[in-house]
Structure formats: structure tokens, C-alpha cells
Amino acid sequence: MTDVPLSTLTTMQVGGPARELITVTTREQLIEAAVDTWDSNEPWLILGGGSNTIVADEGFDGTVIHVATTGIERQQDISRSPNHSTVRVAAGENWDNLVAWSISEGLAGIEALSGIPGSTGAAPIQNIGAYGQELSSVLTAVEFLDRYTQEISWIPAADLALGYRDSVFKQGKEGVVLTVELSLASYGDNLSAPIAFPQLASALGVELGAQVALAEVRETVLKLRASKGMVLDPADPDTTSAGSFFINPIVTENFARNLPADAPRFPVQSTQQDRVLPLGAEVPPLASVDAGPNLVKLSAAWLIENAGVKKGYSIPGSKAGISTKHTLAITNRGGATAAEVVGLATYVQAMVQSHFGIILYPEPNLIGVEI
């Protein structure tokens, strides 16, 4: 297909046409489409659920491979324990459908990741996480087609440089994820993994570390996410977004002490290098480092709101706006352009930098646009 508007394939609903769009529904089609496109030496883009992608209004002058492969396979993980199962999932499988399936199977480990939009193949790229769970804790390997060697191999999770919203794929490793392999636990009585996030524990009415019914965790997480406009819903305009638009910044504990006392901060043990920069300084490249307990994660939503950008804010004349439910989401209020989305994101970034000296980095993949 030619000249297909990518706005129809992204949750933000912005983006011009792709010169060519190829939708693949099987692993074999995905491999063939990728190899043929690479051999042509033309620009290429892999697109899954489109939930974490902002495409320029001019579109993409190349081939977009839309991954719509499906399939979930389960087998007992004897090497780990009789209570664990290995689950292999096609890259195009809807992530939330996978979570729902795991709960129906009595498997724990991803129940707190309910409601996250997008495809399963994209999950390792971002190392998705929410409410005390992170993909890296259950991911064992990915099946990967390498861009340059065109060889297919299983890459262990330990070799993927998984960090906070980061992986080897975001650091330059090119190719296509074909299959994702997880190790999920069965605790009996359809119980969840131990609850590890205070807000979720509070919503469930339990102590941290407690285990509750898997279905109850999913229902509670979906309600929490919906209250923030973070569950896709055609009836809720706040969900026409790319989810969280900025990554929660990691700063030194010393730097955090200069922030107001009510600024949320969470200790971290391993993350990327300190991203707090003096005003006007050059931005250093991202690099993985071992981090001690002197680093803390801040709330980007708190920084945005306390920099003066309130829920529902919009630049006059723009159809892009801050969500009315959560300051971390930029929404398309109907007919917004990619330029308007980027303009608002740039404004938010500038306000936070001027108030707190912190540069916020966008979480979505930016195609043909810069912030």
C-alpha cells in the first residue's frame, strides 16, 4: 500500500503518509519484508501498535513494516522451577491481550503492566514498567533478526542492556524483534506476584509484599490507569496520546535536596548516568553506568505541574493539549498536527528546565521530528 496516513496507525493520531506500508501477519512474512526492505537500501521503519510513536506531518519517505503477527505458546520452565512457565509471544501480539491471557492461565509477573498499549515486540525496546513491575524481571530472551547480518538468533535478556526505559535496541542495535520469551510464575490459587508499589498496595487495601488475586490486581491497575487517561478509550479524548510523554529524570541525591520538600523522589540502585545539566550545557550521550544509592528518580509529572504547566493547558490556537487528568500526557484534542504536539512538548521542556534546571527527555519514538 502507498501513501497511507500514519496517523491512522498511531495512538496520538498524527503523522503524514508512508511512501509504502507493508502489513505482515506471520513470522515468515515479517522476515521476508524486513530482508527485502533492507536489501533495497531505502529508509525503513518498524511499527507495532503505534502507541509510542510521533511521526512528522510530512510522513515517512520510505517503507513502514506494520507488525501484526500473533500467537502465544506456553510450556513448563523446568530449568527454573515447576512453578514457572516459559511463554513465547509473537512480536505483533497486543500487549494487554497478553496480560489478560496470562491472568486467565494463572500466571503472575506482568499483571501490574495491565492496560499498557502497544505490541509485545516493542516491550523489550522500552523495557516497559509500571506499578512496581518491569519487563526485565520476567524477560528471558528475544528472537531477533539482525539488520546487518540478516541472521536470526535468540538473545538472552542479560545481553540486552535493559535499564529504565532503555535497552540495547535504543542504543543502536538495528533489526526486528520476532518473538519475545518470558518466564512467568504460578503461585497457586491464581495469586499475583508480591505487590511492590505503594500506590497499588493502597488501592488494593493491602501491605507491600502481599499477594492478592491476579484478576483483582488487573482490575485495580486498569482503574488507576484510566483515572489518569492512560487506558485507550475512544470515548475519552485524554487517551488520544502517546501515554507518558517524558521519562522520569534520574538525578543525584544532592541535586534533589535543592528541590522543594514535597517533590516526589524514589531511590534507585541501577540506572543511566545523571541527567541533570546546568543551563546551557551540552547534552552528553546516554550511557549505562552502575549507580549507587546516591541517585534518585523524580516525578516528571510533578516537575511539569510545579513549573506552571497545569492539566488541560494548551498553547493558544493549538489542538494539542496537556491531558486534563495527568500532566505527563500530551493529547490530540482533535485534528492536532505533529508540529503542534512537538511545540507543546518543547514548551513543557523549557518550563521545567527554567524552573528546576532539569532537562526532560521524551519517551516516544520521534520520526522526522525533534524536541
Short mmCIF file of C-alpha atoms in Angstrom, two decimals, residues 28-163:
data_model
loop_
_atom_site.label_atom_id
_atom_site.label_comp_id
_atom_site.label_asym_id
_atom_site.label_seq_id
_atom_site.Cartn_x
_atom_site.Cartn_y
_atom_site.Cartn_z
CA GLU A 28 7.77 -15.60 7.79
CA GLN A 29 6.18 -12.52 6.21
CA LEU A 30 7.93 -10.29 8.73
CA ILE A 31 11.33 -11.82 7.96
CA GLU A 32 10.78 -11.56 4.20
CA ALA A 33 9.53 -7.97 4.34
CA ALA A 34 12.43 -6.87 6.53
CA VAL A 35 15.13 -8.52 4.41
CA ASP A 36 13.65 -7.23 1.13
CA THR A 37 13.41 -3.71 2.51
CA TRP A 38 16.96 -3.75 3.85
CA ASP A 39 18.27 -5.08 0.54
CA SER A 40 16.65 -2.13 -1.23
CA ASN A 41 18.70 0.30 0.94
CA GLU A 42 15.73 2.62 1.33
CA PRO A 43 14.58 4.17 4.63
CA TRP A 44 12.60 1.76 6.81
CA LEU A 45 10.54 1.83 9.96
CA ILE A 46 9.09 -0.95 12.11
CA LEU A 47 5.68 -0.07 13.54
CA GLY A 48 3.74 -2.15 16.03
CA GLY A 49 0.79 -0.76 17.97
CA GLY A 50 1.84 2.82 17.31
CA SER A 51 1.35 3.75 20.96
CA ASN A 52 4.81 5.21 21.47
CA THR A 53 5.45 6.91 18.13
CA ILE A 54 5.20 10.50 16.89
CA VAL A 55 5.53 10.82 13.11
CA ALA A 56 6.12 14.12 11.32
CA ASP A 57 3.33 15.76 9.36
CA GLU A 58 5.37 15.21 6.21
CA GLY A 59 5.12 11.46 6.81
CA PHE A 60 7.83 8.88 6.21
CA ASP A 61 9.57 8.72 2.83
CA GLY A 62 10.31 5.01 2.91
CA THR A 63 8.87 1.63 3.81
CA VAL A 64 6.93 1.09 7.02
CA ILE A 65 6.57 -2.53 8.12
CA HIS A 66 3.46 -2.83 10.27
CA VAL A 67 3.90 -5.86 12.53
CA ALA A 68 0.59 -7.66 13.13
CA THR A 69 1.85 -11.16 13.93
CA THR A 70 0.02 -13.08 16.66
CA GLY A 71 0.48 -16.19 18.76
CA ILE A 72 1.22 -17.24 22.34
CA GLU A 73 2.86 -20.54 23.32
CA ARG A 74 3.33 -21.84 26.87
CA GLN A 75 5.49 -24.63 28.23
CA GLN A 76 6.72 -25.54 31.71
CA ASP A 77 10.07 -23.97 32.64
CA ILE A 78 11.64 -27.00 34.31
CA SER A 79 15.09 -25.37 34.38
CA ARG A 80 13.83 -22.69 36.77
CA SER A 81 11.15 -24.40 38.88
CA PRO A 82 7.98 -26.48 38.49
CA ASN A 83 6.01 -23.31 39.23
CA HIS A 84 7.38 -21.35 36.28
CA SER A 85 6.30 -21.40 32.65
CA THR A 86 8.13 -20.23 29.56
CA VAL A 87 5.86 -18.14 27.36
CA ARG A 88 6.81 -17.26 23.80
CA VAL A 89 4.86 -14.43 22.21
CA ALA A 90 4.76 -13.15 18.62
CA ALA A 91 6.03 -9.59 18.32
CA GLY A 92 2.75 -8.25 16.95
CA GLU A 93 0.61 -9.65 19.76
CA ASN A 94 -1.23 -6.89 21.63
CA TRP A 95 0.50 -6.44 24.98
CA ASP A 96 -2.65 -6.04 27.08
CA ASN A 97 -4.18 -9.10 25.42
CA LEU A 98 -1.08 -11.00 26.58
CA VAL A 99 -1.56 -9.75 30.14
CA ALA A 100 -5.22 -10.81 30.10
CA TRP A 101 -4.19 -14.23 28.76
CA SER A 102 -1.55 -14.67 31.49
CA ILE A 103 -4.13 -13.97 34.18
CA SER A 104 -6.56 -16.46 32.65
CA GLU A 105 -3.73 -19.01 32.81
CA GLY A 106 -2.95 -18.23 36.45
CA LEU A 107 0.49 -16.84 35.59
CA ALA A 108 1.96 -13.93 37.56
CA GLY A 109 4.66 -11.42 36.74
CA ILE A 110 3.05 -8.94 34.33
CA GLU A 111 -0.36 -8.28 35.95
CA ALA A 112 0.69 -4.79 37.09
CA LEU A 113 1.51 -3.99 33.44
CA SER A 114 -2.17 -4.21 32.52
CA GLY A 115 -3.51 -1.52 30.22
CA ILE A 116 -0.18 -0.56 28.66
CA PRO A 117 -0.92 -0.06 24.95
CA GLY A 118 1.21 -1.33 22.11
CA SER A 119 2.64 -4.59 20.86
CA THR A 120 4.65 -7.22 22.72
CA GLY A 121 7.65 -6.82 20.40
CA ALA A 122 8.02 -3.20 21.46
CA ALA A 123 8.00 -4.05 25.18
CA PRO A 124 11.72 -5.03 25.42
CA ILE A 125 12.78 -1.98 23.43
CA GLN A 126 11.35 0.34 26.09
CA ASN A 127 11.70 -2.15 28.94
CA ILE A 128 8.17 -1.21 29.92
CA GLY A 129 7.28 -0.95 33.59
CA ALA A 130 4.53 0.25 35.90
CA TYR A 131 3.25 -0.12 39.46
CA GLY A 132 6.32 -1.96 40.73
CA GLN A 133 6.77 -4.41 37.86
CA GLU A 134 9.19 -4.15 34.95
CA LEU A 135 9.53 -6.35 31.89
CA SER A 136 13.20 -7.02 32.68
CA SER A 137 12.18 -9.06 35.74
CA VAL A 138 10.40 -11.68 33.60
CA LEU A 139 12.04 -11.36 30.17
CA THR A 140 14.38 -14.26 29.38
CA ALA A 141 15.21 -13.70 25.69
CA VAL A 142 14.10 -12.23 22.37
CA GLU A 143 14.27 -13.77 18.92
CA PHE A 144 15.95 -11.15 16.75
CA LEU A 145 16.59 -10.65 13.04
CA ASP A 146 19.77 -8.60 12.69
CA ARG A 147 19.74 -5.70 10.24
CA TYR A 148 23.31 -6.20 9.01
CA THR A 149 23.99 -9.93 9.19
CA GLN A 150 20.35 -10.87 8.43
CA GLU A 151 20.82 -13.74 10.85
CA ILE A 152 18.18 -14.86 13.33
CA SER A 153 19.25 -15.58 16.90
CA TRP A 154 17.89 -15.75 20.43
CA ILE A 155 19.45 -13.00 22.53
CA PRO A 156 19.39 -13.59 26.32
CA ALA A 157 17.85 -10.80 28.36
CA ALA A 158 21.19 -10.37 30.15
CA ASP A 159 22.69 -9.19 26.84
CA LEU A 160 20.01 -6.57 26.12
CA ALA A 161 21.38 -3.84 28.43
CA LEU A 162 17.94 -3.36 29.94
CA GLY A 163 17.58 -0.22 32.04
#
